[in-house]
Amino acid sequence: MEPYTYTFPIWVEFGTDSSEQVGDIAATKGWEKALVVTDPGIVEAGLIDGITGSLSAAGIDYAIYDGVEPNPTVAMVEAAVDALEAEGCDVIVAVGGGSSMDVGKTASTMATNPGSVADYEVVTADDVEAGRIENHSVPLVTVPTTAGTGSEVDFWSVITDTDREFKMALGQPPLYPGGPYLGATVSLVDPALTASLPPRQTAATGFDAFSHALENYVSAVSPPMVKPMARAVTERVAAYLPRAYHEGDMEAREHMMFAAHLAGMGENLAGFGAIHSLAEVTGGMYPEIPHGEAIAIFTPAVMEYNRDAVPGLYRDVAAWLGEDVSGMSDEAASRRAVEAVEALIDEVDLPGGLGEVGVDEADLPAIAEKSMDTSEIHDNPRGADADDLLEIARESY
Ligand SMILES: [Fe+2]
């Protein structure tokens, strides 16, 4: 294997009330005015109060952009950049799920780099290595309010181009030490902010975190260090996602927060696969479908498709999910992995098919075709063409 270099520039604080350190950190950094990027539900639920209170206590001014919606668009990024400039802010504090964090991340980059969001779309590995983000982004603090996307710590964002009904992947790790990148300067990971997350979103976002570990582990470009990370994520999801969903207690939520965060780090090391290709495309065409639900719908059929290519890796996944696979062939153990994932989906009442979430069956060929244009499909462990993906989409209906 090629030597693997990895630069990890983000300062992370993990723990209950960590989000309330933002004021002290901003004062230490010399930031003067923060733009809080979030959605109206977060404001209404009072989840930014501790953050804005800490900014005020530290003498840091702030403004709020709360126009983020699920499956966020280029227009939302542009509105956040406009707000940043109009308010004279010098730091963005992105508070929310993946949508708010991705708008904040992308706005922080677009504020200092020329062109439009689409200019930074990533489809192939070459697009990442091209290093098109040349200027350092505006300082960014990410504060997740779901245990799911890992966006607080990864070097990716996903923004919908509404003209194409397509979710663009944007991404850039620091390509050399100190180099510009797309991502947080500081991440404040505060499990207390997930305490009021409704069960359905707890399930969907938690399953998304699992899918990151799963796809990262089996991806065609997975370095060895992903394995212990994927194991830690998967074991926690198996132990704590059902509990976070059914009981919602803080211990379960803390473990899920850690799992999601760790999976986000994994996203910086390895690729994704057909699950994310199909789910992102579906989310671009049906913005009302939450990302984690689309992920859960496609996961069993994609696993079944990939099983022949990576039976030994799925054997590990089955074991991490708590299945006894000793004495089984890899073939049987990999089938057990698919069954265990289906059982997890049932356990947390996630939707089992595209029909259940309102996808028109006539759109399946378009979903398959468009998925071939995503960056994720290149890293799926088994090669797939549009016909293969159409078959998977039909299985997932
Ligand atoms: Fe995801």
XYZ file of C-alpha atoms and ligand atoms in Angstrom:
398
model
C 0.000 0.000 0.000
C 1.105 3.563 -0.729
C 2.317 5.567 2.285
C -0.706 7.288 3.695
C -0.453 10.839 4.946
C -3.194 12.531 6.841
C -3.427 16.030 8.185
C -6.030 16.637 10.819
C -6.323 20.342 11.575
C -9.534 20.504 13.567
C -9.622 21.321 17.265
C -12.329 19.148 18.813
C -14.014 19.487 22.196
C -16.321 16.597 23.108
C -18.702 16.543 26.058
C -21.863 17.935 27.538
C -21.801 21.750 27.510
C -18.809 21.851 25.159
C -20.890 24.028 22.794
C -20.919 26.759 25.443
C -17.165 27.152 25.095
C -17.623 28.927 21.792
C -17.500 32.378 23.402
C -14.196 31.725 25.178
C -12.692 30.179 22.064
C -13.796 33.115 19.905
C -12.272 35.545 22.398
C -9.005 33.570 22.453
C -8.887 33.525 18.670
C -9.630 37.243 18.445
C -12.799 36.745 16.414
C -15.094 39.739 16.740
C -18.468 38.872 15.260
C -19.997 35.459 14.587
C -22.591 34.494 12.015
C -24.649 31.651 13.474
C -25.840 29.489 10.543
C -28.758 27.262 11.474
C -32.380 26.349 10.765
C -35.582 27.744 12.282
C -36.328 24.539 14.245
C -32.991 24.787 16.068
C -33.690 28.410 17.013
C -37.220 27.545 18.171
C -35.962 24.616 20.266
C -33.540 26.950 22.044
C -30.511 24.919 20.971
C -28.493 28.015 20.078
C -29.205 29.783 23.375
C -26.194 28.391 25.228
C -23.997 29.272 22.270
C -25.232 32.819 21.773
C -25.196 33.313 25.549
C -21.536 32.293 25.702
C -20.695 34.642 22.815
C -22.390 37.536 24.596
C -20.689 36.670 27.887
C -17.324 36.800 26.128
C -18.132 40.124 24.500
C -18.449 38.679 20.984
C -21.170 40.130 18.773
C -23.257 37.824 16.585
C -25.887 37.702 13.843
C -28.107 34.772 12.862
C -28.855 33.253 9.441
C -31.585 30.663 10.016
C -32.683 29.957 6.450
C -31.300 26.407 6.224
C -33.678 23.621 5.130
C -33.079 19.868 4.771
C -31.089 18.889 1.653
C -29.753 22.475 1.427
C -29.282 24.369 -1.827
C -26.766 26.682 -3.480
C -29.164 29.588 -2.813
C -28.897 28.963 0.949
C -25.093 29.019 0.769
C -25.217 32.281 -1.175
C -27.639 33.786 1.356
C -25.288 32.797 4.197
C -22.312 34.404 2.404
C -24.385 37.566 1.842
C -25.317 37.635 5.541
C -21.659 37.153 6.525
C -20.618 40.124 4.411
C -23.604 42.353 5.250
C -23.130 41.792 8.987
C -19.346 42.112 8.884
C -18.779 38.744 10.576
C -15.343 37.127 10.751
C -16.352 33.621 11.909
C -19.213 31.239 11.120
C -20.745 29.096 13.856
C -22.781 26.361 12.119
C -25.289 24.768 14.483
C -27.541 21.885 13.481
C -27.562 18.650 11.550
C -25.651 17.992 8.349
C -27.700 20.581 6.462
C -26.770 23.553 8.664
C -23.172 22.429 9.003
C -22.814 21.911 5.242
C -24.257 25.359 4.480
C -21.905 26.893 7.066
C -18.919 24.956 5.748
C -19.584 25.779 2.128
C -20.303 29.436 2.904
C -17.030 29.699 4.829
C -15.184 28.515 1.718
C -17.199 30.507 -0.829
C -16.644 33.709 1.163
C -12.926 33.616 0.344
C -12.799 31.735 -2.971
C -13.925 32.903 -6.414
C -16.653 31.508 -8.653
C -19.780 29.559 -7.801
C -20.423 26.533 -5.615
C -20.642 24.245 -8.660
C -17.046 25.140 -9.573
C -15.916 23.096 -6.574
C -17.993 19.985 -7.237
C -16.077 16.753 -6.802
C -16.846 13.745 -8.989
C -13.548 11.867 -9.196
C -10.458 11.525 -7.019
C -8.684 13.840 -9.486
C -11.158 16.581 -8.583
C -10.061 16.351 -4.946
C -6.388 16.293 -5.824
C -6.820 19.284 -8.129
C -7.022 21.386 -4.952
C -9.363 23.954 -6.437
C -10.017 25.567 -3.064
C -6.975 27.838 -3.062
C -7.760 30.245 -0.253
C -8.244 29.515 3.428
C -11.901 29.551 4.404
C -13.387 31.956 6.917
C -12.906 30.418 10.409
C -15.686 27.936 11.102
C -17.026 26.408 14.309
C -19.289 23.378 13.842
C -21.781 22.334 16.509
C -23.792 19.212 15.609
C -27.288 18.746 17.035
C -27.716 15.239 15.615
C -25.551 12.162 16.070
C -25.273 11.315 12.420
C -23.485 12.991 9.567
C -20.041 13.564 11.053
C -20.048 16.752 8.983
C -18.637 18.611 11.994
C -15.290 16.963 11.408
C -15.149 15.805 7.790
C -13.813 17.650 4.768
C -16.979 17.256 2.730
C -20.214 19.067 2.170
C -23.247 18.169 0.114
C -25.216 20.967 -1.550
C -28.134 20.570 -3.963
C -28.026 22.158 -7.416
C -31.775 22.695 -7.830
C -31.538 23.155 -11.627
C -30.141 19.640 -12.000
C -32.035 18.280 -8.951
C -28.621 16.924 -7.996
C -26.749 16.842 -4.695
C -23.209 17.957 -5.409
C -20.346 16.614 -3.294
C -17.801 19.288 -2.432
C -14.651 18.405 -0.623
C -11.050 19.108 0.041
C -8.788 17.847 2.802
C -5.682 19.895 3.551
C -3.519 18.705 0.657
C -0.321 19.812 2.410
C 0.290 20.840 6.032
C -1.284 24.208 6.618
C -3.021 24.111 3.232
C -6.551 25.370 2.658
C -9.384 22.926 3.167
C -13.162 22.686 3.405
C -14.079 22.112 7.024
C -14.204 23.268 10.586
C -11.511 25.141 12.487
C -13.079 24.085 15.774
C -15.733 21.443 16.404
C -17.758 21.502 19.615
C -19.430 18.130 19.992
C -22.037 18.444 22.711
C -24.258 15.365 23.200
C -26.675 17.405 25.328
C -27.818 19.145 22.141
C -29.263 15.822 20.904
C -31.369 15.275 24.052
C -34.568 16.559 22.443
C -34.036 14.974 19.026
C -37.248 13.077 18.154
C -36.979 9.272 17.877
C -37.459 9.176 14.106
C -34.544 11.576 13.509
C -32.460 9.817 16.145
C -32.914 6.594 14.190
C -32.299 8.072 10.740
C -29.216 10.080 11.668
C -27.767 7.252 13.769
C -28.215 4.815 10.911
C -26.443 7.290 8.620
C -23.450 7.201 10.983
C -23.430 3.403 10.764
C -23.577 3.572 6.966
C -20.499 5.809 6.928
C -18.498 3.227 8.858
C -19.900 0.428 6.700
C -19.165 2.076 3.358
C -15.779 3.399 4.519
C -14.723 -0.064 5.684
C -15.610 -1.901 2.491
C -14.767 0.896 0.024
C -12.273 0.212 -2.721
C -9.947 2.858 -1.236
C -9.974 1.946 2.445
C -6.647 2.198 4.323
C -6.011 -0.172 7.262
C -6.644 2.438 9.955
C -10.311 2.563 8.978
C -10.890 -0.922 10.386
C -10.605 -0.132 14.119
C -12.625 3.037 13.578
C -15.385 1.195 11.710
C -15.427 -1.450 14.407
C -15.775 1.110 17.205
C -18.591 2.856 15.338
C -20.464 -0.338 14.448
C -20.245 -1.834 17.939
C -21.579 1.390 19.449
C -24.419 1.621 16.923
C -25.433 -1.980 17.656
C -25.385 -1.364 21.407
C -26.785 2.158 21.587
C -28.835 3.100 18.524
C -31.887 1.031 19.560
C -31.566 2.446 23.090
C -31.160 6.035 21.863
C -34.263 5.481 19.731
C -36.476 3.753 22.311
C -35.297 5.384 25.536
C -33.289 8.396 24.420
C -31.183 8.431 27.586
C -28.062 10.549 27.683
C -25.607 7.653 28.009
C -26.914 6.099 24.778
C -26.886 9.509 23.095
C -23.293 10.185 24.166
C -22.147 6.912 22.645
C -24.061 7.647 19.439
C -22.547 11.124 19.291
C -19.090 9.651 19.621
C -19.873 6.984 17.009
C -21.085 9.590 14.517
C -18.055 11.777 15.150
C -15.630 8.884 14.748
C -17.382 7.861 11.531
C -16.952 11.448 10.323
C -13.199 11.111 10.832
C -13.358 7.860 8.862
C -15.008 9.735 5.999
C -11.776 11.679 5.630
C -9.781 8.489 5.172
C -11.815 6.317 2.843
C -14.484 6.478 0.167
C -18.174 5.741 0.155
C -20.105 3.528 -2.222
C -23.394 2.776 -3.917
C -25.484 3.341 -0.767
C -24.524 7.012 -0.664
C -24.673 7.383 -4.467
C -28.269 6.191 -4.615
C -29.351 7.969 -1.425
C -27.833 11.337 -2.422
C -29.428 11.170 -5.855
C -32.800 10.288 -4.331
C -32.442 13.206 -1.894
C -31.671 15.556 -4.790
C -34.887 14.524 -6.555
C -36.983 14.235 -3.376
C -35.647 16.854 -0.918
C -38.346 15.981 1.608
C -36.823 12.538 2.226
C -34.312 12.727 5.115
C -30.828 11.550 4.132
C -30.681 8.849 6.814
C -33.990 7.350 5.693
C -32.838 7.130 2.081
C -29.631 5.524 3.342
C -31.523 2.886 5.347
C -33.725 2.063 2.361
C -30.824 1.313 0.006
C -28.440 -0.362 2.463
C -29.710 -3.979 2.429
C -29.880 -4.286 -1.373
C -26.465 -2.656 -1.859
C -24.964 -4.982 0.762
C -26.508 -7.953 -0.998
C -25.021 -6.719 -4.301
C -21.568 -6.186 -2.734
C -21.531 -9.404 -0.736
C -19.637 -11.423 -3.355
C -16.889 -8.813 -3.608
C -16.125 -8.402 0.111
C -17.523 -11.411 2.006
C -14.740 -11.372 4.604
C -15.296 -7.695 5.394
C -19.029 -8.227 5.810
C -18.192 -11.109 8.113
C -16.433 -8.556 10.353
C -19.465 -6.270 10.179
C -21.752 -9.134 11.243
C -19.502 -9.882 14.219
C -19.336 -6.198 15.211
C -23.126 -6.072 15.094
C -23.135 -8.845 17.689
C -23.742 -11.881 15.462
C -21.978 -15.150 16.227
C -20.366 -16.034 12.906
C -17.799 -18.505 14.231
C -17.677 -21.644 12.153
C -19.579 -20.028 9.301
C -18.217 -19.660 5.790
C -17.571 -16.073 4.690
C -20.492 -16.455 2.319
C -22.887 -17.380 5.125
C -21.419 -14.807 7.517
C -21.817 -12.042 4.941
C -25.458 -13.031 4.478
C -25.827 -12.811 8.257
C -24.467 -9.240 8.086
C -27.247 -8.241 5.694
C -29.850 -9.882 7.941
C -28.467 -8.141 11.026
C -28.660 -4.769 9.281
C -32.250 -5.471 8.198
C -33.079 -6.341 11.805
C -31.518 -3.079 13.006
C -33.590 -1.107 10.474
C -36.751 -2.851 11.725
C -35.778 -2.349 15.353
C -35.641 1.429 14.955
C -38.653 1.583 12.613
C -36.852 3.075 9.633
C -38.688 2.821 6.291
C -38.103 -0.387 4.391
C -38.755 0.822 0.841
C -38.780 3.780 -1.535
C -42.537 3.427 -2.052
C -43.083 4.089 1.660
C -41.413 7.503 1.433
C -43.245 8.612 -1.704
C -40.785 7.846 -4.508
C -42.506 7.330 -7.865
C -41.564 3.951 -9.328
C -41.219 5.612 -12.745
C -38.234 7.585 -11.359
C -36.111 4.504 -10.632
C -34.290 4.547 -14.013
C -33.413 8.232 -13.500
C -32.146 7.496 -9.982
C -29.928 4.730 -11.377
C -28.621 6.863 -14.256
C -27.853 9.901 -12.105
C -26.101 7.759 -9.507
C -23.454 6.997 -12.109
C -22.548 10.724 -12.011
C -21.749 10.736 -8.293
C -18.280 10.658 -6.772
C -19.228 7.858 -4.380
C -19.917 5.226 -7.025
C -16.224 5.069 -8.014
C -15.306 3.685 -4.587
C -17.951 0.964 -4.349
C -16.168 -2.338 -3.713
C -17.926 -4.007 -6.650
C -18.113 -2.252 -10.017
C -21.631 -1.214 -10.956
C -23.292 0.237 -14.049
C -26.681 1.889 -14.411
C -28.403 -1.461 -14.989
C -26.960 -2.853 -11.750
C -28.091 0.231 -9.855
C -31.577 0.013 -11.391
C -31.804 -3.560 -10.152
C -30.748 -2.402 -6.651
C -33.281 0.458 -6.766
C -36.040 -1.999 -7.726
C -35.008 -4.281 -4.851
C -35.168 -1.236 -2.579
C -38.655 -0.197 -3.685
Fe -24.454 9.917 5.002
